[in-house]
């Protein structure tokens, strides 16, 4: 099977954990271990989020010289290098010589008129108390929004339209290479009138980018891994039920949290509807079990309505 | 022909210029333009330096939170993302759809006992006045060394032994893809006793890494592009002569500046001796002319001793 796995921000940095080299190493090792059985049995393409990392790089640039931070497209590219390298190395250390692993920079075209540019919504970087968030918003022209009890910087998150390196990714996958790509949802670029590319200040949702990638690669499965064990009908509320198996149609009757399960369910449903493949959502550690229907939530056309875990 | 081109630090950032998003964009566009005729006619692999960039990222991390900068191997990976993205985009914008361009993260194995780890010599980051350099050396445990009239931080620069992604690079080159790889000389890793890889705090010389890459790819030519128009017998001294064409043997009678022409001449001679290919050194803008023997310095076994430009 050809499988695209999206590693969520919360799979690479646990909630409440501070981003530093040690936490990142530890979490990426854990992710590589969870993906190893899949990498050995299947043709695997890995994508990952970059919210905490791209936010940190922006803060570092700002701290060194106010106003000198590189634009978000360049920082997105830096995080593809940073995180891609660490995943590649961790995976190579487990797989040894059984599989080639390659990390490819990935530009993703977005629509220059995407309404997201006027309505920033993607949280990046650390959490702040309200007062500090308001001060930073004022000083740096940031948009900030509540995130649980705290506040975070938010940036535009336009929809991915086209993966520019798709031909090269396909070529490597066809040759049996385990590919890491579209990190952070890809580096967002728009097309100028003359057809040339221009990087833009945004962070693409990695689940939407992963669904596009999985469709383009005609993958059999799209797995989205996070720190929640399944999709719930009402998250954190009385009477919440963990969904075991559902059709895209059955899921369309529910509402899921924007910026959290929402994009995952959307992405899974789009992929399943477009391709007839399956899509799984659940815990990083359950990666293989989700694929086998033994854990997490499976979206598939090949079921009756909806079924729940006991 | 299959050609490996190494873009020198001074080809991507002019001497005396400050590194920021504007200078980087401008210089990378210039580089892409210079390489376009070669990319269209030949099979092209591009490498690049990262000295100013990796130094800047280290400073940014330090400014945000002292002691929290990520280690150099991770910063090397970030610069592969940053610079690779910009080169790929600039090149794609000129080549349009005539060639696929791909940027591949590259780990390069070095010897854990390389004496370079005890003798840091590779300058990174900006220049400092002596007093500030000494203060930083004291505060941060840096090694610093004179660089012209100023001082710079220096880090270990071990010799590249093995390019870990060589199989994937070869695969892409064989398929006609223009590949950007081994940026900053590659991400330095050592092999632990158990065979696993571990990133190390160093910056590999990109000319040495490029020579290894060119040999492994059985390239026909290795071009090293910088801001000097040729190799001179005595740089900046009375009676200096610009070398037009020379055998590795003829060049071995001269001494060239360490950290500048030295590694370029060494790398060119090694490549030419090992493979019988040709190696050119000169101005970025002369890239194509150097390849045709109409500018710069050509190292080749196929000549008599040494010849000079008039």
Coordinates of C-alpha atoms in Angstrom, one line a residue:
Chain A
X1 CA 0.0 0.0 0.0
X2 CA 1.0 3.6 -0.5
X3 CA 0.4 5.6 2.7
X4 CA 0.7 9.3 3.5
X5 CA 1.2 10.0 7.2
X6 CA 0.8 13.5 8.6
X7 CA 2.5 14.1 11.9
X8 CA 0.5 16.7 13.9
X9 CA 2.1 19.5 15.9
X10 CA 0.9 17.8 19.0
X11 CA 2.5 14.5 17.9
X12 CA 5.9 16.3 17.7
X13 CA 5.6 18.6 20.7
X14 CA 3.4 17.5 23.6
X15 CA 0.8 20.0 24.9
X16 CA 2.4 22.2 27.5
X17 CA 6.0 21.1 26.6
X18 CA 8.6 23.8 25.7
X19 CA 10.1 23.6 22.3
X20 CA 13.9 23.0 22.5
X21 CA 16.4 20.7 21.0
X22 CA 15.8 18.0 23.7
X23 CA 12.1 17.9 23.5
X24 CA 12.2 17.9 19.7
X25 CA 14.8 15.1 19.6
X26 CA 12.8 13.0 22.0
X27 CA 9.4 13.5 20.3
X28 CA 10.8 13.0 16.8
X29 CA 12.5 9.7 17.9
X30 CA 9.1 8.6 19.3
X31 CA 7.4 9.5 16.0
X32 CA 10.1 7.6 14.0
X33 CA 9.6 4.5 16.2
X34 CA 5.8 4.6 15.7
X35 CA 6.2 4.9 11.9
X36 CA 8.8 2.1 11.5
X37 CA 6.5 -0.8 11.0
X38 CA 4.6 1.1 8.3
X39 CA 7.8 2.2 6.6
X40 CA 9.0 -1.4 6.5
X41 CA 5.8 -2.9 5.1
X42 CA 4.5 -0.1 2.9
X43 CA 5.4 2.7 0.6
X44 CA 5.5 5.7 3.1
X45 CA 5.3 9.4 2.6
X46 CA 5.6 11.6 5.7
X47 CA 4.5 15.1 6.2
X48 CA 4.6 17.2 9.4
X49 CA 3.4 20.3 11.1
X50 CA 5.6 23.3 12.0
X51 CA 3.5 25.7 14.1
X52 CA 5.7 25.8 17.2
X53 CA 8.9 25.8 15.2
X54 CA 8.1 28.5 12.7
X55 CA 6.8 30.7 15.5
X56 CA 10.1 30.2 17.4
X57 CA 12.2 31.1 14.4
X58 CA 10.2 34.3 13.9
X59 CA 10.7 35.2 17.6
X60 CA 14.5 34.5 17.4
X61 CA 14.9 36.7 14.3
X62 CA 12.9 39.5 16.0
X63 CA 15.0 39.1 19.2
X64 CA 18.3 39.5 17.3
X65 CA 17.2 42.6 15.5
X66 CA 13.7 43.9 15.6
X67 CA 12.1 43.9 12.1
X68 CA 14.8 41.7 10.7
X69 CA 13.1 38.3 11.0
X70 CA 12.9 36.6 7.6
X71 CA 9.4 36.3 6.0
X72 CA 7.3 33.3 6.9
X73 CA 7.8 31.5 3.6
X74 CA 11.6 31.5 4.2
X75 CA 11.0 30.4 7.9
X76 CA 8.7 27.6 6.6
X77 CA 11.5 26.5 4.4
X78 CA 13.9 26.5 7.4
X79 CA 11.5 24.4 9.4
X80 CA 11.3 21.9 6.5
X81 CA 15.1 21.6 6.8
X82 CA 15.1 21.4 10.6
X83 CA 12.3 19.0 11.2
X84 CA 12.9 17.0 8.0
X85 CA 16.5 16.4 9.0
X86 CA 15.6 15.1 12.4
X87 CA 12.9 12.8 11.2
X88 CA 15.1 11.5 8.4
X89 CA 17.9 10.8 10.8
X90 CA 15.7 9.2 13.4
X91 CA 14.0 7.0 10.8
X92 CA 17.3 6.0 9.1
X93 CA 18.7 5.0 12.5
X94 CA 15.9 2.5 13.0
X95 CA 15.4 1.4 9.4
X96 CA 19.2 1.0 8.9
X97 CA 19.8 0.2 5.2
X98 CA 16.4 -1.4 4.6
X99 CA 14.9 1.7 3.1
X100 CA 16.3 4.9 1.6
X101 CA 14.8 8.0 3.2
X102 CA 14.9 11.4 1.5
X103 CA 13.6 14.8 2.6
X104 CA 12.5 17.1 -0.2
X105 CA 11.7 20.8 0.1
X106 CA 8.2 21.4 -1.1
X107 CA 6.5 24.5 -2.4
X108 CA 2.7 24.6 -2.4
X109 CA 0.8 27.0 -4.6
X110 CA -2.0 28.9 -3.0
X111 CA -4.6 31.3 -4.4
X112 CA -3.5 35.0 -4.0
X113 CA -7.1 35.9 -3.5
X114 CA -7.6 33.3 -0.7
X115 CA -9.8 35.0 2.0
X116 CA -7.4 33.5 4.6
X117 CA -5.0 36.4 3.8
X118 CA -7.5 38.8 5.3
X119 CA -8.5 36.5 8.2
X120 CA -5.4 35.0 9.9
X121 CA -6.3 31.9 11.8
X122 CA -3.4 29.5 12.1
X123 CA -1.7 29.7 15.6
X124 CA 2.2 29.6 15.6
X125 CA 4.8 30.0 18.3
X126 CA 4.3 29.8 22.0
X127 CA 1.3 30.8 24.1
X128 CA 1.1 34.2 25.8
X129 CA -0.9 35.7 28.6
X130 CA -3.5 38.2 27.3
X131 CA -1.5 41.3 28.2
X132 CA 1.7 40.2 26.6
X133 CA -0.2 39.0 23.5
X134 CA -1.8 42.4 23.2
X135 CA 1.5 44.2 23.6
X136 CA 3.1 42.1 20.9
X137 CA 0.2 42.5 18.6
X138 CA 0.6 46.2 18.9
X139 CA 4.4 46.4 18.6
X140 CA 4.8 43.9 15.7
X141 CA 1.5 44.2 13.9
X142 CA 0.7 40.6 14.7
X143 CA -2.8 39.1 14.8
X144 CA -3.4 37.3 18.1
X145 CA -6.2 35.0 19.1
X146 CA -7.3 33.0 22.2
X147 CA -5.9 29.5 22.4
X148 CA -7.5 27.7 25.3
X149 CA -6.8 29.9 28.4
X150 CA -3.9 31.7 26.6
X151 CA -3.3 33.7 23.5
X152 CA -1.1 32.9 20.4
X153 CA 0.0 34.7 17.3
X154 CA -2.1 33.7 14.3
X155 CA -1.1 33.9 10.6
X156 CA -3.0 33.4 7.3
X157 CA -3.6 29.8 6.4
X158 CA -4.6 29.7 2.7
X159 CA -5.8 26.4 1.1
X160 CA -3.2 24.4 -0.8
X161 CA -3.9 24.2 -4.5
X162 CA -0.9 22.5 -6.1
X163 CA 2.2 20.8 -4.9
X164 CA 5.0 22.0 -7.1
X165 CA 7.4 19.2 -6.6
X166 CA 4.8 16.4 -7.0
X167 CA 6.6 14.9 -10.1
X168 CA 9.8 14.5 -8.1
X169 CA 8.0 13.1 -5.1
X170 CA 6.2 10.6 -7.3
X171 CA 9.4 9.6 -8.9
X172 CA 11.1 8.9 -5.5
X173 CA 8.0 7.0 -4.1
X174 CA 7.9 4.9 -7.2
X175 CA 11.5 3.9 -6.6
X176 CA 10.8 2.7 -3.1
X177 CA 12.2 5.7 -1.3
X178 CA 10.5 6.8 2.0
X179 CA 9.9 10.5 1.4
X180 CA 9.5 13.3 3.9
X181 CA 7.9 16.3 2.2
X182 CA 5.4 19.1 2.4
X183 CA 6.7 19.8 5.9
X184 CA 4.6 22.5 7.7
X185 CA 2.0 22.1 4.9
X186 CA 4.6 23.2 2.4
X187 CA 6.2 26.6 1.6
X188 CA 3.3 28.8 0.4
X189 CA 3.8 30.5 -2.9
X190 CA 1.5 32.4 -5.3
X191 CA 1.8 32.7 -9.0
X192 CA 2.4 36.2 -10.4
X193 CA 0.7 37.4 -13.6
X194 CA 3.7 36.4 -15.6
X195 CA 3.6 32.8 -14.2
X196 CA 6.5 33.2 -11.9
X197 CA 6.4 32.1 -8.2
X198 CA 6.5 34.3 -5.2
X199 CA 6.7 33.2 -1.6
X200 CA 4.0 34.6 0.7
X201 CA 3.7 35.1 4.5
X202 CA 1.5 32.2 5.6
X203 CA 1.5 28.7 7.0
X204 CA -0.6 26.1 5.1
X205 CA -2.6 23.6 7.1
X206 CA -0.6 20.4 7.0
X207 CA -3.7 18.2 7.0
X208 CA -5.1 19.9 3.9
X209 CA -1.7 19.8 2.2
X210 CA -1.4 16.1 3.2
X211 CA -4.8 15.3 1.7
X212 CA -3.9 17.0 -1.6
X213 CA -0.6 15.1 -1.6
X214 CA -2.3 11.8 -0.9
X215 CA -4.8 12.4 -3.7
X216 CA -2.1 13.4 -6.2
X217 CA 0.0 10.3 -5.3
X218 CA -3.1 8.1 -5.5
X219 CA -2.3 6.8 -2.1
X220 CA -4.3 4.0 -0.5
X221 CA -4.4 5.6 2.9
X222 CA -4.0 9.0 4.6
X223 CA -3.2 8.8 8.3
X224 CA -3.3 11.9 10.5
X225 CA -1.6 11.3 13.8
X226 CA -2.0 13.4 16.9
X227 CA -2.3 13.2 20.7
X228 CA -6.0 12.3 20.7
X229 CA -7.0 8.6 20.4
X230 CA -9.9 9.1 18.0
X231 CA -12.4 11.6 16.6
X232 CA -15.2 12.2 19.2
X233 CA -18.7 13.3 18.4
X234 CA -18.6 16.0 21.0
X235 CA -15.1 16.6 22.2
X236 CA -14.7 17.1 26.0
X237 CA -18.5 17.1 26.5
X238 CA -21.0 14.9 28.2
X239 CA -22.1 12.0 26.0
X240 CA -19.1 12.3 23.7
X241 CA -18.6 9.1 21.7
X242 CA -15.4 7.9 20.0
X243 CA -16.0 7.2 16.4
X244 CA -14.6 3.9 15.2
X245 CA -15.6 3.9 11.5
X246 CA -17.7 6.3 9.4
X247 CA -18.4 7.4 5.9
X248 CA -17.7 10.9 4.8
X249 CA -21.4 11.4 4.5
X250 CA -22.1 10.3 8.1
X251 CA -19.4 12.6 9.4
X252 CA -20.8 15.6 7.6
X253 CA -23.6 15.7 10.1
X254 CA -21.2 16.6 12.9
X255 CA -19.2 19.8 13.7
X256 CA -15.6 19.4 14.7
X257 CA -13.3 22.0 16.3
X258 CA -11.6 24.4 13.8
X259 CA -7.8 24.3 14.0
X260 CA -8.0 20.9 15.6
X261 CA -10.1 17.9 14.6
X262 CA -12.0 20.0 12.0
X263 CA -9.2 20.1 9.4
X264 CA -8.4 16.5 10.0
X265 CA -11.9 15.2 9.4
X266 CA -12.3 17.6 6.4
X267 CA -9.1 16.4 4.9
X268 CA -9.9 12.7 5.5
X269 CA -13.4 13.1 4.0
X270 CA -12.1 14.9 1.0
X271 CA -9.4 12.3 0.3
X272 CA -11.8 9.4 0.8
X273 CA -14.5 10.9 -1.4
X274 CA -12.1 11.8 -4.1
X275 CA -10.1 8.6 -4.3
X276 CA -11.9 5.8 -2.6
X277 CA -9.0 5.3 -0.3
X278 CA -9.2 5.2 3.5
X279 CA -8.2 7.8 6.1
X280 CA -7.3 7.2 9.7
X281 CA -7.1 9.6 12.6
X282 CA -5.7 8.9 16.1
X283 CA -2.7 8.6 18.4
X284 CA 0.8 8.6 17.0
X285 CA 1.6 5.4 19.0
X286 CA -1.4 3.6 17.4
X287 CA -0.3 4.4 13.8
X288 CA -0.2 0.7 12.7
X289 CA -3.3 -0.2 14.6
X290 CA -5.3 2.6 13.1
X291 CA -4.3 1.4 9.6
X292 CA -5.7 -2.0 10.6
X293 CA -8.9 -0.6 12.0
X294 CA -7.9 -1.7 15.6
X295 CA -7.6 1.8 17.0
X296 CA -8.5 5.4 16.2
X297 CA -11.1 6.6 13.7
X298 CA -11.3 5.2 10.2
X299 CA -13.1 7.2 7.4
X300 CA -14.1 5.0 4.5
X301 CA -16.8 4.7 1.9
X302 CA -16.8 0.9 2.6
X303 CA -19.0 0.9 5.7
X304 CA -22.6 1.6 6.9
X305 CA -23.0 5.1 8.3
X306 CA -21.2 5.3 11.5
X307 CA -19.9 2.9 14.2
X308 CA -18.5 3.8 17.7
X309 CA -15.9 2.3 20.0
X310 CA -17.5 0.7 23.1
Chain B
X1 CA 27.6 16.6 -19.5
X2 CA 27.0 16.1 -15.8
X3 CA 28.1 19.2 -13.9
X4 CA 28.4 20.0 -10.2
X5 CA 28.4 23.7 -9.4
X6 CA 29.4 25.0 -5.9
X7 CA 28.1 28.5 -5.1
X8 CA 30.6 30.1 -2.8
X9 CA 29.6 32.2 0.2
X10 CA 30.9 35.2 -1.6
X11 CA 28.8 34.4 -4.6
X12 CA 25.7 34.5 -2.4
X13 CA 26.6 37.4 -0.2
X14 CA 29.0 40.0 -1.6
X15 CA 31.9 41.0 0.7
X16 CA 30.9 43.7 3.1
X17 CA 27.2 43.2 2.4
X18 CA 24.8 42.6 5.3
X19 CA 22.8 39.4 5.3
X20 CA 19.1 40.1 5.2
X21 CA 16.2 38.9 3.1
X22 CA 16.7 41.6 0.4
X23 CA 20.5 41.0 -0.1
X24 CA 19.9 37.2 -0.1
X25 CA 17.0 37.4 -2.6
X26 CA 19.0 39.6 -4.9
X27 CA 22.2 37.5 -4.8
X28 CA 20.3 34.3 -5.3
X29 CA 18.5 35.6 -8.3
X30 CA 21.8 36.7 -9.8
X31 CA 23.2 33.2 -9.1
X32 CA 20.2 31.5 -10.7
X33 CA 20.5 33.7 -13.8
X34 CA 24.2 32.8 -14.1
X35 CA 23.4 29.1 -13.9
X36 CA 20.5 29.0 -16.3
X37 CA 22.4 28.4 -19.5
X38 CA 24.2 25.4 -17.8
X39 CA 20.9 24.1 -16.4
X40 CA 19.3 24.1 -19.9
X41 CA 22.2 22.4 -21.7
X42 CA 23.5 20.0 -19.1
X43 CA 22.6 17.8 -16.2
X44 CA 23.2 20.2 -13.2
X45 CA 23.7 19.6 -9.5
X46 CA 24.0 22.7 -7.3
X47 CA 25.7 23.0 -3.9
X48 CA 26.1 26.2 -1.9
X49 CA 27.9 27.6 1.2
X50 CA 26.1 28.7 4.4
X51 CA 28.7 30.5 6.5
X52 CA 26.9 33.8 7.0
X53 CA 23.5 32.2 7.2
X54 CA 24.3 29.5 9.8
X55 CA 26.1 32.1 11.9
X56 CA 23.1 34.4 11.8
X57 CA 20.7 31.6 12.9
X58 CA 23.0 30.9 15.8
X59 CA 23.0 34.5 16.8
X60 CA 19.2 34.8 16.5
X61 CA 18.7 31.7 18.8
X62 CA 21.2 33.2 21.3
X63 CA 19.5 36.6 21.3
X64 CA 16.0 35.1 22.0
X65 CA 17.2 33.0 24.9
X66 CA 20.9 32.7 25.8
X67 CA 22.0 29.1 25.6
X68 CA 18.9 28.0 23.7
X69 CA 20.3 28.2 20.1
X70 CA 19.9 24.8 18.4
X71 CA 23.1 22.9 17.7
X72 CA 25.0 23.6 14.5
X73 CA 23.9 20.4 12.7
X74 CA 20.2 21.5 13.1
X75 CA 21.1 25.0 12.0
X76 CA 23.0 23.6 9.0
X77 CA 19.7 21.7 8.1
X78 CA 17.8 25.0 8.5
X79 CA 20.1 26.8 6.1
X80 CA 19.7 23.9 3.6
X81 CA 16.0 24.7 3.8
X82 CA 16.3 28.4 3.6
X83 CA 18.9 28.8 0.8
X84 CA 17.8 25.7 -1.1
X85 CA 14.2 27.1 -1.3
X86 CA 15.4 30.4 -2.6
X87 CA 17.7 28.9 -5.2
X88 CA 15.0 26.4 -6.3
X89 CA 12.4 29.1 -6.7
X90 CA 14.7 31.5 -8.5
X91 CA 15.8 28.8 -10.9
X92 CA 12.3 27.5 -11.5
X93 CA 11.2 31.1 -12.3
X94 CA 13.7 31.3 -15.1
X95 CA 13.6 27.7 -16.3
X96 CA 9.9 27.6 -16.2
X97 CA 8.7 24.1 -17.0
X98 CA 11.8 23.1 -19.0
X99 CA 13.5 21.3 -16.1
X100 CA 12.3 19.9 -12.8
X101 CA 14.2 21.3 -9.9
X102 CA 14.4 19.6 -6.5
X103 CA 16.1 20.4 -3.2
X104 CA 17.2 17.5 -1.1
X105 CA 18.4 17.6 2.5
X106 CA 21.8 16.0 2.7
X107 CA 23.7 14.5 5.6
X108 CA 27.4 14.0 5.2
X109 CA 29.3 11.6 7.3
X110 CA 32.5 12.8 8.9
X111 CA 35.1 11.0 11.0
X112 CA 34.5 11.5 14.8
X113 CA 38.3 11.6 15.3
X114 CA 38.8 14.3 12.7
X115 CA 41.4 16.7 14.1
X116 CA 39.2 19.6 13.0
X117 CA 37.1 19.1 16.1
X118 CA 40.1 20.2 18.2
X119 CA 41.0 23.0 15.8
X120 CA 38.0 25.1 14.7
X121 CA 38.8 27.0 11.5
X122 CA 35.6 27.7 9.5
X123 CA 34.4 31.3 9.9
X124 CA 30.6 31.7 10.3
X125 CA 28.3 34.7 11.0
X126 CA 29.2 38.4 10.8
X127 CA 32.6 40.1 11.4
X128 CA 33.3 41.7 14.8
X129 CA 35.8 44.2 16.1
X130 CA 38.5 42.5 18.3
X131 CA 37.1 43.6 21.6
X132 CA 33.5 42.4 20.9
X133 CA 34.9 39.1 19.4
X134 CA 36.9 38.5 22.6
X135 CA 33.9 39.2 24.8
X136 CA 31.7 36.8 22.8
X137 CA 34.4 34.2 22.9
X138 CA 34.5 34.5 26.7
X139 CA 30.7 34.6 27.2
X140 CA 29.7 31.9 24.8
X141 CA 32.7 29.6 24.7
X142 CA 33.2 30.5 21.0
X143 CA 36.5 30.2 19.2
X144 CA 37.2 33.4 17.3
X145 CA 39.9 34.2 14.7
X146 CA 41.0 37.2 12.6
X147 CA 39.4 37.5 9.2
X148 CA 41.1 40.4 7.4
X149 CA 40.9 43.4 9.7
X150 CA 38.1 42.0 11.7
X151 CA 37.3 38.8 13.7
X152 CA 34.8 36.1 13.2
X153 CA 33.5 33.1 15.1
X154 CA 35.1 29.8 13.9
X155 CA 33.7 26.3 14.2
X156 CA 35.2 22.9 13.4
X157 CA 35.2 21.9 9.7
X158 CA 35.8 18.2 9.4
X159 CA 36.5 16.5 6.1
X160 CA 33.5 15.0 4.3
X161 CA 33.7 11.2 4.1
X162 CA 30.4 10.0 2.7
X163 CA 27.2 11.6 1.3
X164 CA 24.4 9.6 2.9
X165 CA 21.7 10.5 0.3
X166 CA 24.0 9.8 -2.7
X167 CA 21.7 7.1 -4.0
X168 CA 18.7 9.4 -4.1
X169 CA 20.7 12.2 -5.6
X170 CA 21.9 9.9 -8.4
X171 CA 18.4 8.7 -9.0
X172 CA 17.1 12.2 -9.5
X173 CA 20.0 13.3 -11.7
X174 CA 19.6 10.2 -13.9
X175 CA 15.9 11.3 -14.4
X176 CA 16.9 14.7 -15.6
X177 CA 16.1 16.6 -12.4
X178 CA 18.2 19.7 -11.6
X179 CA 19.2 18.9 -8.0
X180 CA 20.2 21.3 -5.2
X181 CA 21.9 19.4 -2.4
X182 CA 24.8 19.2 0.1
X183 CA 24.0 22.8 1.0
X184 CA 26.5 24.3 3.4
X185 CA 28.7 21.3 2.7
X186 CA 25.9 19.0 4.1
X187 CA 24.7 18.4 7.6
X188 CA 27.7 16.8 9.5
X189 CA 27.0 13.5 11.2
X190 CA 29.2 10.9 12.7
X191 CA 28.5 7.2 13.1
X192 CA 28.2 5.8 16.6
X193 CA 29.7 2.4 17.5
X194 CA 26.3 0.8 16.9
X195 CA 26.2 2.2 13.4
X196 CA 23.5 4.9 14.1
X197 CA 24.0 8.5 13.0
X198 CA 24.5 11.5 15.3
X199 CA 24.6 15.1 14.2
X200 CA 27.7 17.0 15.3
X201 CA 28.4 20.7 15.8
X202 CA 30.4 21.6 12.7
X203 CA 30.2 23.1 9.2
X204 CA 31.7 21.1 6.4
X205 CA 33.6 22.9 3.7
X206 CA 31.3 23.0 0.7
X207 CA 34.1 22.8 -1.8
X208 CA 35.4 19.5 -0.3
X209 CA 31.8 18.2 -0.1
X210 CA 31.2 19.2 -3.7
X211 CA 34.3 17.4 -4.9
X212 CA 33.2 14.3 -3.1
X213 CA 29.7 14.7 -4.6
X214 CA 31.1 15.2 -8.1
X215 CA 33.3 12.1 -7.8
X216 CA 30.5 10.0 -6.5
X217 CA 28.2 11.2 -9.3
X218 CA 31.0 10.6 -11.9
X219 CA 30.4 14.2 -13.0
X220 CA 32.3 15.5 -16.0
X221 CA 33.0 18.9 -14.4
X222 CA 33.2 20.5 -11.0
X223 CA 32.7 24.3 -11.1
X224 CA 33.5 26.4 -8.0
X225 CA 32.0 29.9 -8.3
X226 CA 33.0 32.9 -6.2
X227 CA 33.8 36.6 -6.5
X228 CA 37.3 36.3 -7.8
X229 CA 37.9 35.9 -11.5
X230 CA 40.6 33.2 -11.4
X231 CA 43.1 31.4 -9.3
X232 CA 46.2 33.7 -8.9
X233 CA 49.7 32.5 -8.2
X234 CA 50.2 35.0 -5.5
X235 CA 46.9 36.6 -4.5
X236 CA 47.1 40.3 -3.9
X237 CA 50.8 40.4 -4.3
X238 CA 53.2 41.9 -6.8
X239 CA 53.8 39.7 -9.8
X240 CA 50.6 37.7 -9.2
X241 CA 49.5 35.9 -12.4
X242 CA 46.0 34.6 -13.2
X243 CA 46.1 30.9 -14.0
X244 CA 44.2 29.9 -17.1
X245 CA 44.8 26.2 -17.3
X246 CA 46.9 23.8 -15.2
X247 CA 47.3 20.2 -14.2
X248 CA 46.8 19.2 -10.6
X249 CA 50.6 18.4 -10.6
X250 CA 51.6 21.9 -11.7
X251 CA 49.3 23.5 -9.1
X252 CA 50.8 21.4 -6.3
X253 CA 53.9 23.7 -6.5
X254 CA 52.0 26.7 -5.2
X255 CA 50.4 27.6 -1.9
X256 CA 46.9 29.1 -1.9
X257 CA 45.1 30.8 1.0
X258 CA 43.5 28.5 3.5
X259 CA 39.7 29.1 3.9
X260 CA 39.7 30.8 0.5
X261 CA 41.3 29.6 -2.7
X262 CA 43.1 26.8 -0.9
X263 CA 40.1 24.4 -0.5
X264 CA 38.9 25.2 -4.0
X265 CA 42.2 24.3 -5.6
X266 CA 42.5 21.2 -3.4
X267 CA 39.0 20.1 -4.2
X268 CA 39.4 20.7 -7.9
X269 CA 42.8 18.8 -8.0
X270 CA 41.3 15.9 -6.1
X271 CA 38.3 15.6 -8.4
X272 CA 40.4 15.9 -11.5
X273 CA 43.0 13.4 -10.3
X274 CA 40.4 10.9 -9.2
X275 CA 38.0 11.1 -12.2
X276 CA 39.8 12.6 -15.1
X277 CA 37.0 15.2 -15.3
X278 CA 37.7 19.0 -15.4
X279 CA 37.3 21.6 -12.7
X280 CA 36.8 25.3 -13.1
X281 CA 37.2 28.1 -10.6
X282 CA 36.1 31.7 -11.2
X283 CA 33.4 34.4 -11.2
X284 CA 29.8 33.4 -10.7
X285 CA 28.8 35.5 -13.8
X286 CA 31.4 33.6 -15.9
X287 CA 30.0 30.2 -15.1
X288 CA 29.4 29.2 -18.7
X289 CA 32.6 30.8 -20.0
X290 CA 34.6 29.0 -17.4
X291 CA 33.2 25.7 -18.5
X292 CA 34.2 26.5 -22.1
X293 CA 37.7 27.6 -21.0
X294 CA 37.0 31.2 -22.0
X295 CA 37.3 32.6 -18.4
X296 CA 38.5 31.6 -15.0
X297 CA 40.9 28.8 -14.1
X298 CA 40.6 25.3 -15.6
X299 CA 42.2 22.3 -13.8
X300 CA 42.6 19.4 -16.1
X301 CA 44.9 16.5 -16.7
X302 CA 44.7 17.3 -20.4
X303 CA 47.2 20.1 -20.7
X304 CA 50.9 20.8 -20.4
X305 CA 51.9 22.1 -17.0
X306 CA 50.5 25.5 -16.5
X307 CA 49.3 28.4 -18.7
X308 CA 48.4 32.0 -17.7
X309 CA 45.9 34.6 -18.8
X310 CA 47.7 37.5 -20.6

